[in-house]
Amino acid sequence: MLDRTLVILKPSAIQRGLIGEIIRRFERKGLLLAGLKMVWLNDEILSEHYAHLKEKPFFQRVKDSMRVCPVIVCCWKGKDAAQVVRTLTGITNSREALPGTIRGDFSMSMQENILHASDSPETAVVELQRFFNEDELFDYNMSLISNLYANNEI
Ligand code: ADP
C-alpha cells in the first residue's frame, strides 16, 4: 500500500533556483510524482496551513515569507511516503539539519528552510486536500515498481 504526501517548494527554493535539485532528490529516492503545480498562496490558506503556529510571534512573518513569489506544491507517492520525505527534508532548523538532507545541504535558516513536508500520513491527507483538487492528483503505474520494492512491502 503506497501513501501520498505533500511537499511545498517554498519561495526560498524558487528564488535560489533549487526546483530541479529538490525534485531530482525525491525522484532518485524512488518516490512517484503524483501531482505538481505552481500556485501563489494567499494569507487565508496560509493561516489555515500554519494554524498550529498562530500564537507564535513569527506567525505573520512566516506566512508573509510564503507569499513573496509563487510556490510549487507537489504530491509524492510511496511506501511510508510522509516519513521518507521528512527524512530527506531534515529538521526545521536548517543550521542543525544533517548534511545530506535538503535543509542540511541548502539552507542556513530556521524560517527560509526551502520546503514544507507533511509531518505524518494523517496530516498529509488533510494537507493534500488543502492544496489540490482530487482531479489534479494522478494514479498511474510505475513500471519499475518491482525494482523499488519487494513483493511483501507493497
Ligand atoms: P516544519 O516545517 O519543519 O514541519 P513547523 O511546522 O514547526 O516546522 O513550522 C512551520 C514553518 O514555520 C517552518 O518550516 C519554518 O519555516 C517556520 N518556523 C518554525 N519555527 C520558527 C521559528 N522559531 N522562527 C522562524 N520561523 C519558524
Coordinates of N, CA, C and O and ligand atoms in Angstrom, one line a residue:
M1 N 0.8 -1.2 0.0 CA 0.0 0.0 0.0 C 0.9 1.3 0.0 O 1.7 1.4 0.9
L2 N 0.7 2.1 -1.0 CA 1.6 3.3 -1.1 C 0.8 4.5 -0.6 O -0.4 4.6 -0.9
D3 N 1.4 5.4 0.2 CA 0.8 6.6 0.7 C 1.2 7.8 -0.2 O 2.2 7.7 -0.9
R4 N 0.4 8.8 0.0 CA 0.7 10.1 -0.7 C 1.1 11.1 0.4 O 0.6 11.1 1.5
T5 N 2.0 12.0 0.0 CA 2.4 13.1 1.0 C 2.6 14.4 0.2 O 2.9 14.4 -1.0
L6 N 2.5 15.5 0.9 CA 2.6 16.8 0.3 C 3.9 17.5 0.5 O 4.5 17.4 1.7
V7 N 4.5 18.0 -0.5 CA 5.7 18.9 -0.4 C 5.4 20.2 -1.0 O 4.8 20.3 -2.1
I8 N 5.8 21.3 -0.3 CA 5.8 22.6 -0.9 C 7.2 23.1 -1.1 O 8.0 23.2 -0.1
L9 N 7.6 23.5 -2.3 CA 8.8 24.2 -2.5 C 8.6 25.6 -2.3 O 7.9 26.3 -3.0
K10 N 9.2 26.1 -1.2 CA 8.9 27.4 -0.7 C 9.6 28.5 -1.5 O 10.5 28.2 -2.3
P11 N 9.2 29.8 -1.4 CA 9.9 30.8 -2.1 C 11.4 30.8 -2.0 O 12.1 31.1 -3.0
S12 N 11.9 30.3 -0.9 CA 13.4 30.2 -0.8 C 14.0 29.2 -1.8 O 15.1 29.4 -2.3
A13 N 13.2 28.2 -2.1 CA 13.7 27.2 -3.1 C 13.5 27.8 -4.5 O 14.4 27.6 -5.4
I14 N 12.4 28.5 -4.8 CA 12.2 29.0 -6.1 C 13.2 30.1 -6.4 O 13.9 30.1 -7.5
Q15 N 13.4 31.0 -5.5 CA 14.3 32.2 -5.7 C 15.8 31.7 -5.9 O 16.5 32.3 -6.6
R16 N 16.1 30.6 -5.2 CA 17.5 30.2 -5.3 C 17.8 29.1 -6.4 O 18.9 28.6 -6.4
G17 N 16.8 28.9 -7.2 CA 17.0 28.0 -8.3 C 17.2 26.6 -7.9 O 18.0 25.8 -8.6
L18 N 16.4 26.1 -6.9 CA 16.6 24.7 -6.4 C 15.5 23.8 -6.8 O 15.4 22.7 -6.3
I19 N 14.6 24.2 -7.7 CA 13.4 23.4 -8.1 C 13.9 22.0 -8.6 O 13.5 21.0 -8.1
G20 N 14.7 22.1 -9.6 CA 15.2 20.8 -10.2 C 15.9 19.9 -9.2 O 15.7 18.7 -9.2
E21 N 16.8 20.5 -8.5 CA 17.6 19.8 -7.5 C 16.7 19.0 -6.5 O 16.9 17.8 -6.2
I22 N 15.7 19.7 -6.0 CA 14.8 19.1 -5.0 C 14.0 18.0 -5.6 O 13.9 16.8 -5.1
I23 N 13.4 18.2 -6.8 CA 12.6 17.2 -7.4 C 13.5 16.0 -7.8 O 13.1 14.8 -7.6
R24 N 14.7 16.3 -8.2 CA 15.6 15.2 -8.5 C 15.8 14.3 -7.3 O 15.9 13.0 -7.4
R25 N 16.0 14.9 -6.2 CA 16.2 14.1 -5.0 C 15.1 13.1 -4.6 O 15.3 12.0 -4.2
F26 N 13.9 13.6 -4.7 CA 12.7 12.7 -4.5 C 12.6 11.7 -5.5 O 12.3 10.5 -5.2
E27 N 12.8 12.0 -6.8 CA 12.7 11.0 -7.9 C 13.8 10.0 -7.7 O 13.5 8.8 -7.8
R28 N 15.0 10.4 -7.4 CA 16.1 9.5 -7.3 C 15.9 8.5 -6.1 O 16.3 7.3 -6.2
K29 N 15.2 8.9 -5.1 CA 14.9 8.1 -4.0 C 13.9 6.9 -4.4 O 13.9 5.8 -3.8
G30 N 13.1 7.2 -5.4 CA 12.1 6.2 -5.8 C 10.7 6.6 -5.5 O 9.8 5.7 -5.6
L31 N 10.5 7.8 -5.2 CA 9.1 8.3 -4.9 C 8.5 8.6 -6.3 O 9.2 9.0 -7.2
L32 N 7.2 8.4 -6.4 CA 6.4 8.7 -7.6 C 5.8 10.0 -7.5 O 5.1 10.3 -6.5
L33 N 5.9 10.8 -8.5 CA 5.3 12.2 -8.6 C 3.9 12.0 -9.0 O 3.6 11.6 -10.1
A34 N 2.9 12.3 -8.1 CA 1.5 12.1 -8.3 C 0.8 13.4 -8.6 O -0.4 13.4 -8.9
G35 N 1.4 14.6 -8.4 CA 0.8 15.8 -8.7 C 1.8 17.0 -8.5 O 2.7 16.8 -7.7
L36 N 1.6 18.0 -9.4 CA 2.6 19.1 -9.3 C 2.0 20.4 -9.9 O 1.4 20.3 -11.0
K37 N 2.0 21.5 -9.2 CA 1.6 22.8 -9.8 C 2.2 24.0 -9.1 O 2.6 23.9 -8.0
M38 N 2.2 25.1 -9.9 CA 2.7 26.3 -9.3 C 1.5 27.1 -8.8 O 0.5 27.2 -9.6
V39 N 1.6 27.7 -7.6 CA 0.5 28.5 -7.1 C 1.0 29.6 -6.3 O 2.0 29.5 -5.6
W40 N 0.3 30.8 -6.3 CA 0.6 31.9 -5.5 C -0.3 31.9 -4.3 O -1.5 32.1 -4.5
L41 N 0.2 31.5 -3.1 CA -0.7 31.3 -2.0 C -1.1 32.7 -1.4 O -0.5 33.7 -1.6
N42 N -2.3 32.6 -0.7 CA -2.8 33.8 -0.1 C -2.8 33.7 1.4 O -2.6 32.6 2.0
D43 N -3.1 34.8 2.1 CA -3.0 34.7 3.6 C -4.0 33.8 4.2 O -3.7 33.1 5.2
E44 N -5.1 33.6 3.5 CA -6.2 32.8 4.1 C -5.7 31.3 4.1 O -5.8 30.7 5.2
I45 N -5.2 30.8 3.1 CA -4.8 29.4 3.0 C -3.6 29.2 3.9 O -3.4 28.2 4.6
L46 N -2.7 30.2 4.0 CA -1.6 30.1 4.9 C -1.9 30.1 6.3 O -1.3 29.4 7.2
S47 N -3.0 30.9 6.7 CA -3.4 30.9 8.1 C -4.0 29.5 8.5 O -3.8 29.1 9.6
E48 N -4.6 28.9 7.5 CA -5.1 27.5 7.8 C -3.9 26.5 7.9 O -3.8 25.7 8.8
H49 N -3.0 26.7 7.0 CA -1.9 25.7 6.9 C -1.0 25.8 8.1 O -0.4 24.8 8.6
Y50 N -0.8 27.1 8.6 CA 0.1 27.3 9.7 C -0.7 27.6 11.0 O -0.1 28.2 11.9
A51 N -1.9 27.1 11.1 CA -2.8 27.4 12.3 C -2.1 26.9 13.6 O -2.3 27.6 14.6
H52 N -1.2 25.9 13.5 CA -0.6 25.4 14.7 C 0.5 26.4 15.2 O 1.0 26.3 16.3
L53 N 0.8 27.4 14.4 CA 1.8 28.4 14.8 C 1.1 29.8 15.2 O 1.8 30.8 15.4
K54 N -0.2 29.8 15.3 CA -0.8 31.2 15.3 C -0.5 32.0 16.6 O -0.6 33.2 16.6
E55 N -0.1 31.3 17.7 CA 0.2 32.0 18.9 C 1.7 32.5 18.9 O 2.2 33.2 19.8
K56 N 2.4 32.1 17.9 CA 3.9 32.3 17.9 C 4.1 33.8 17.3 O 3.4 34.3 16.5
P57 N 5.2 34.4 17.9 CA 5.5 35.8 17.4 C 5.8 35.9 16.0 O 5.7 36.9 15.4
F58 N 6.3 34.8 15.4 CA 6.7 34.8 14.0 C 5.6 34.4 13.0 O 5.9 34.2 11.8
F59 N 4.4 34.2 13.5 CA 3.3 33.6 12.6 C 3.2 34.4 11.4 O 3.2 33.9 10.2
Q60 N 2.9 35.8 11.5 CA 2.7 36.6 10.3 C 3.9 36.6 9.4 O 3.8 36.6 8.2
R61 N 5.1 36.7 10.0 CA 6.3 36.7 9.2 C 6.5 35.5 8.4 O 6.9 35.5 7.2
V62 N 6.2 34.3 9.0 CA 6.3 33.1 8.2 C 5.3 33.0 7.1 O 5.7 32.7 5.9
K63 N 4.1 33.5 7.4 CA 3.1 33.5 6.3 C 3.5 34.4 5.2 O 3.4 34.1 4.0
D64 N 4.0 35.6 5.5 CA 4.4 36.6 4.5 C 5.6 36.0 3.7 O 5.6 36.3 2.5
S65 N 6.4 35.3 4.3 CA 7.6 34.7 3.6 C 7.2 33.7 2.5 O 7.9 33.4 1.6
M66 N 6.0 33.2 2.7 CA 5.4 32.2 1.8 C 4.7 32.8 0.6 O 4.2 32.1 -0.3
R67 N 4.6 34.2 0.6 CA 3.9 34.9 -0.4 C 4.7 35.8 -1.2 O 4.2 36.6 -2.0
V68 N 6.0 35.7 -1.1 CA 6.9 36.7 -1.9 C 6.9 36.3 -3.3 O 7.2 37.2 -4.2
C69 N 6.6 35.1 -3.6 CA 6.5 34.7 -5.0 C 5.7 33.4 -5.1 O 5.4 32.8 -4.0
P70 N 5.4 32.8 -6.2 CA 4.6 31.6 -6.3 C 5.5 30.4 -5.7 O 6.7 30.5 -5.6
V71 N 4.8 29.4 -5.2 CA 5.5 28.2 -4.7 C 5.1 27.1 -5.6 O 4.2 27.2 -6.5
I72 N 5.8 25.9 -5.4 CA 5.4 24.7 -6.2 C 4.9 23.7 -5.1 O 5.6 23.4 -4.2
V73 N 3.7 23.2 -5.3 CA 3.1 22.2 -4.5 C 3.2 20.9 -5.2 O 2.9 20.8 -6.4
C74 N 3.6 19.9 -4.5 CA 3.7 18.6 -5.2 C 3.3 17.4 -4.3 O 3.3 17.6 -3.1
C75 N 2.9 16.4 -4.9 CA 2.4 15.2 -4.2 C 3.3 14.0 -4.6 O 3.5 13.7 -5.8
W76 N 3.9 13.4 -3.6 CA 4.8 12.3 -3.8 C 4.2 11.0 -3.2 O 3.6 11.1 -2.1
K77 N 4.4 9.9 -3.9 CA 3.7 8.7 -3.5 C 4.8 7.6 -3.3 O 5.7 7.5 -4.1
G78 N 4.6 6.8 -2.2 CA 5.5 5.7 -2.0 C 5.1 5.0 -0.6 O 4.2 5.5 0.1
K79 N 5.8 3.9 -0.3 CA 5.5 3.3 1.0 C 6.1 4.2 2.1 O 7.2 4.7 1.9
D80 N 5.3 4.5 3.1 CA 5.7 5.4 4.2 C 6.2 6.8 3.7 O 7.2 7.3 4.1
A81 N 5.5 7.3 2.7 CA 5.9 8.5 1.9 C 6.2 9.7 2.9 O 7.2 10.3 2.7
A82 N 5.3 9.9 3.8 CA 5.5 11.1 4.7 C 6.8 11.0 5.5 O 7.5 12.0 5.5
Q83 N 7.0 9.9 6.0 CA 8.2 9.7 6.8 C 9.5 9.8 6.0 O 10.5 10.4 6.3
V84 N 9.4 9.1 4.8 CA 10.6 9.1 3.9 C 10.9 10.5 3.5 O 12.1 11.0 3.5
V85 N 9.9 11.3 3.1 CA 10.1 12.7 2.7 C 10.6 13.5 3.8 O 11.5 14.4 3.6
R86 N 10.1 13.4 5.0 CA 10.6 14.1 6.2 C 12.1 13.8 6.4 O 12.8 14.7 6.8
T87 N 12.4 12.6 6.3 CA 13.8 12.2 6.5 C 14.7 12.9 5.5 O 15.8 13.4 5.8
L88 N 14.3 12.9 4.2 CA 15.1 13.5 3.2 C 15.2 15.1 3.4 O 16.1 15.7 3.0
T89 N 14.1 15.6 4.0 CA 14.0 17.0 4.2 C 14.9 17.5 5.3 O 15.6 18.6 5.1
G90 N 15.0 16.8 6.4 CA 15.8 17.3 7.5 C 15.0 18.1 8.5 O 13.8 18.5 8.2
I91 N 15.5 18.4 9.7 CA 14.8 19.1 10.7 C 14.6 20.6 10.4 O 15.2 21.1 9.5
T92 N 13.6 21.2 11.2 CA 13.1 22.5 10.8 C 14.3 23.5 10.8 O 14.4 24.4 9.9
N93 N 15.1 23.5 11.8 CA 16.3 24.5 11.8 C 17.4 24.0 10.9 O 18.2 23.1 11.3
S94 N 17.5 24.6 9.8 CA 18.4 24.1 8.7 C 19.8 24.1 9.2 O 20.7 23.3 8.7
R95 N 20.2 25.0 10.1 CA 21.6 25.1 10.6 C 22.0 23.8 11.3 O 23.1 23.4 11.4
E96 N 20.9 23.1 11.9 CA 21.2 21.9 12.6 C 20.8 20.6 11.8 O 21.0 19.5 12.3
A97 N 20.2 20.8 10.7 CA 19.8 19.7 9.8 C 21.1 18.9 9.3 O 22.1 19.6 9.0
L98 N 21.0 17.6 9.3 CA 22.1 16.8 8.9 C 22.6 17.1 7.4 O 21.7 17.2 6.6
P99 N 23.8 17.1 7.2 CA 24.3 17.1 5.8 C 23.7 15.9 5.1 O 23.6 14.8 5.6
G100 N 23.4 16.1 3.8 CA 22.7 15.0 3.0 C 21.2 15.2 3.0 O 20.6 14.8 2.0
T101 N 20.7 15.9 4.0 CA 19.3 16.3 3.9 C 19.2 17.6 3.0 O 20.1 18.3 2.9
I102 N 18.0 17.9 2.5 CA 17.8 19.1 1.7 C 18.0 20.3 2.5 O 18.8 21.2 2.1
R103 N 17.4 20.4 3.7 CA 17.7 21.6 4.5 C 19.1 21.7 5.0 O 19.8 22.7 5.0
G104 N 19.7 20.5 5.3 CA 21.1 20.5 5.7 C 22.1 20.9 4.7 O 23.1 21.4 4.9
D105 N 21.7 20.6 3.4 CA 22.6 20.9 2.3 C 22.4 22.3 1.7 O 23.4 22.9 1.2
F106 N 21.2 22.9 1.8 CA 20.9 24.1 1.1 C 20.5 25.3 1.9 O 20.2 26.3 1.3
S107 N 20.4 25.2 3.2 CA 19.9 26.3 3.9 C 20.6 26.6 5.2 O 21.1 25.7 5.9
M108 N 20.6 27.9 5.6 CA 21.2 28.3 6.9 C 20.1 28.8 7.9 O 20.4 29.4 8.9
S109 N 18.9 28.6 7.5 CA 17.8 29.3 8.2 C 16.8 28.4 8.8 O 16.5 27.3 8.4
M110 N 16.2 28.9 9.9 CA 15.0 28.3 10.5 C 13.8 28.5 9.7 O 13.0 27.6 9.4
Q111 N 13.6 29.8 9.3 CA 12.4 30.1 8.5 C 12.5 29.8 7.0 O 11.6 29.2 6.5
E112 N 13.6 30.3 6.4 CA 13.8 30.1 5.0 C 14.4 28.7 4.7 O 15.5 28.6 4.2
N113 N 13.6 27.7 5.1 CA 14.2 26.4 5.1 C 13.7 25.5 3.9 O 13.6 24.3 4.0
I114 N 13.5 26.2 2.8 CA 13.4 25.6 1.4 C 12.1 24.8 1.1 O 11.6 24.9 0.0
L115 N 11.7 24.0 2.0 CA 10.5 23.3 1.7 C 9.6 22.9 2.9 O 10.1 22.9 4.1
H116 N 8.4 22.7 2.6 CA 7.4 22.1 3.6 C 7.2 20.7 3.3 O 7.1 20.3 2.1
A117 N 7.1 19.8 4.3 CA 6.7 18.4 4.1 C 5.8 18.0 5.2 O 6.0 18.2 6.4
S118 N 4.7 17.3 4.8 CA 3.7 16.9 5.8 C 4.4 16.0 6.9 O 5.3 15.2 6.6
D119 N 3.9 16.2 8.1 CA 4.7 15.5 9.2 C 4.1 14.1 9.6 O 4.7 13.5 10.4
S120 N 3.0 13.7 8.9 CA 2.5 12.3 9.2 C 1.6 12.0 8.0 O 1.1 12.9 7.3
P121 N 1.2 10.7 7.9 CA 0.3 10.3 6.9 C -1.1 11.0 7.1 O -1.7 11.3 6.1
E122 N -1.5 11.1 8.3 CA -2.8 11.8 8.6 C -2.8 13.2 8.2 O -3.7 13.7 7.5
T123 N -1.7 13.9 8.5 CA -1.6 15.3 8.1 C -1.5 15.4 6.6 O -2.1 16.4 6.0
A124 N -0.8 14.5 6.0 CA -0.7 14.5 4.5 C -2.1 14.5 3.8 O -2.3 15.2 2.9
V125 N -3.0 13.7 4.3 CA -4.3 13.6 3.7 C -5.0 15.0 3.8 O -5.5 15.5 2.8
V126 N -5.0 15.6 5.0 CA -5.6 16.9 5.1 C -4.9 18.0 4.3 O -5.6 18.8 3.6
E127 N -3.6 17.9 4.2 CA -2.8 19.0 3.5 C -3.0 18.8 2.0 O -3.0 19.8 1.3
L128 N -3.0 17.6 1.5 CA -3.2 17.4 0.1 C -4.6 17.9 -0.3 O -4.7 18.5 -1.4
Q129 N -5.6 17.7 0.5 CA -6.9 18.3 0.2 C -6.9 19.8 0.2 O -7.7 20.4 -0.5
R130 N -6.1 20.4 1.0 CA -6.0 21.8 1.1 C -5.4 22.4 -0.2 O -5.8 23.5 -0.6
F131 N -4.5 21.8 -0.8 CA -3.7 22.4 -1.9 C -4.1 21.8 -3.3 O -3.7 22.4 -4.3
F132 N -4.7 20.6 -3.3 CA -5.0 20.0 -4.6 C -6.5 19.7 -4.7 O -7.1 19.2 -3.7
N133 N -7.1 19.8 -5.9 CA -8.3 19.1 -6.2 C -8.0 17.7 -6.5 O -6.9 17.4 -7.0
E134 N -9.0 16.8 -6.2 CA -8.7 15.3 -6.4 C -8.3 15.1 -7.9 O -7.4 14.2 -8.1
D135 N -8.9 15.8 -8.9 CA -8.5 15.5 -10.3 C -7.1 16.1 -10.7 O -6.7 15.9 -11.8
E136 N -6.5 16.7 -9.7 CA -5.1 17.1 -10.0 C -4.0 16.1 -9.5 O -2.8 16.3 -9.6
L137 N -4.5 15.1 -8.8 CA -3.7 14.0 -8.3 C -3.9 12.8 -9.2 O -5.0 12.4 -9.4
F138 N -2.8 12.2 -9.6 CA -2.9 11.1 -10.6 C -2.4 9.8 -10.0 O -1.4 9.7 -9.3
D139 N -3.2 8.7 -10.5 CA -2.8 7.3 -10.2 C -2.3 6.7 -11.5 O -3.1 6.7 -12.4
Y140 N -1.1 6.3 -11.5 CA -0.7 5.6 -12.7 C 0.4 4.5 -12.3 O 0.9 4.6 -11.2
N141 N 0.6 3.6 -13.2 CA 1.5 2.5 -12.8 C 3.0 3.0 -13.0 O 3.3 3.6 -14.0
M142 N 3.7 2.5 -12.0 CA 5.2 2.8 -12.1 C 5.8 1.5 -12.7 O 5.7 0.5 -12.0
S143 N 6.4 1.6 -13.9 CA 6.8 0.3 -14.5 C 8.0 -0.3 -13.7 O 8.1 -1.5 -13.8
L144 N 8.7 0.5 -12.9 CA 9.8 -0.1 -12.2 C 9.5 -0.5 -10.8 O 10.4 -0.8 -10.0
I145 N 8.2 -0.6 -10.5 CA 7.8 -0.8 -9.1 C 8.5 -2.1 -8.5 O 8.9 -2.1 -7.3
S146 N 8.6 -3.1 -9.3 CA 9.2 -4.4 -8.8 C 10.7 -4.2 -8.5 O 11.3 -5.0 -7.8
N147 N 11.3 -3.1 -9.0 CA 12.7 -2.9 -8.7 C 12.9 -2.0 -7.5 O 14.0 -1.9 -7.0
L148 N 11.8 -1.4 -7.1 CA 11.8 -0.4 -6.0 C 11.5 -1.1 -4.7 O 11.9 -0.7 -3.6
Y149 N 10.6 -2.1 -4.7 CA 10.1 -2.7 -3.5 C 10.1 -4.2 -3.7 O 9.9 -4.7 -4.8
A150 N 10.2 -5.0 -2.5 CA 10.0 -6.4 -2.6 C 8.4 -6.6 -2.6 O 7.7 -5.8 -2.2
N151 N 8.0 -7.8 -3.1 CA 6.6 -8.2 -3.1 C 5.9 -7.9 -1.8 O 4.7 -7.5 -1.8
N152 N 6.5 -8.3 -0.7 CA 5.8 -8.2 0.6 C 5.9 -6.8 1.2 O 5.3 -6.6 2.3
E153 N 6.5 -5.9 0.5 CA 6.5 -4.5 1.1 C 5.3 -3.7 0.6 O 5.0 -2.6 1.1
I154 N 4.7 -4.0 -0.5 CA 3.6 -3.2 -1.1 C 2.4 -4.0 -1.3 O 2.4 -5.2 -1.2
Ligands
ADP1 P1 8.3 22.1 9.9 O1 8.1 22.9 8.6 O2 9.7 21.5 10.0 O3 7.2 21.0 10.0 P2 6.9 23.7 11.9 O4 5.6 23.1 11.4 O5 7.2 23.7 13.3 O6 8.1 23.0 11.1 O7 6.9 25.2 11.4 C1 6.5 25.6 10.1 C2 7.4 26.6 9.5 O8 7.4 27.8 10.2 C3 8.9 26.1 9.4 O9 9.2 25.3 8.3 C4 9.6 27.4 9.4 O10 9.6 28.0 8.0 C5 8.8 28.3 10.2 N1 9.2 28.4 11.6 C6 9.1 27.4 12.6 N2 9.6 27.8 13.8 C7 10.2 29.0 13.5 C8 11.0 29.9 14.3 N3 11.2 29.7 15.6 N4 11.4 31.1 13.7 C9 11.1 31.4 12.4 N5 10.4 30.5 11.6 C10 9.9 29.4 12.2

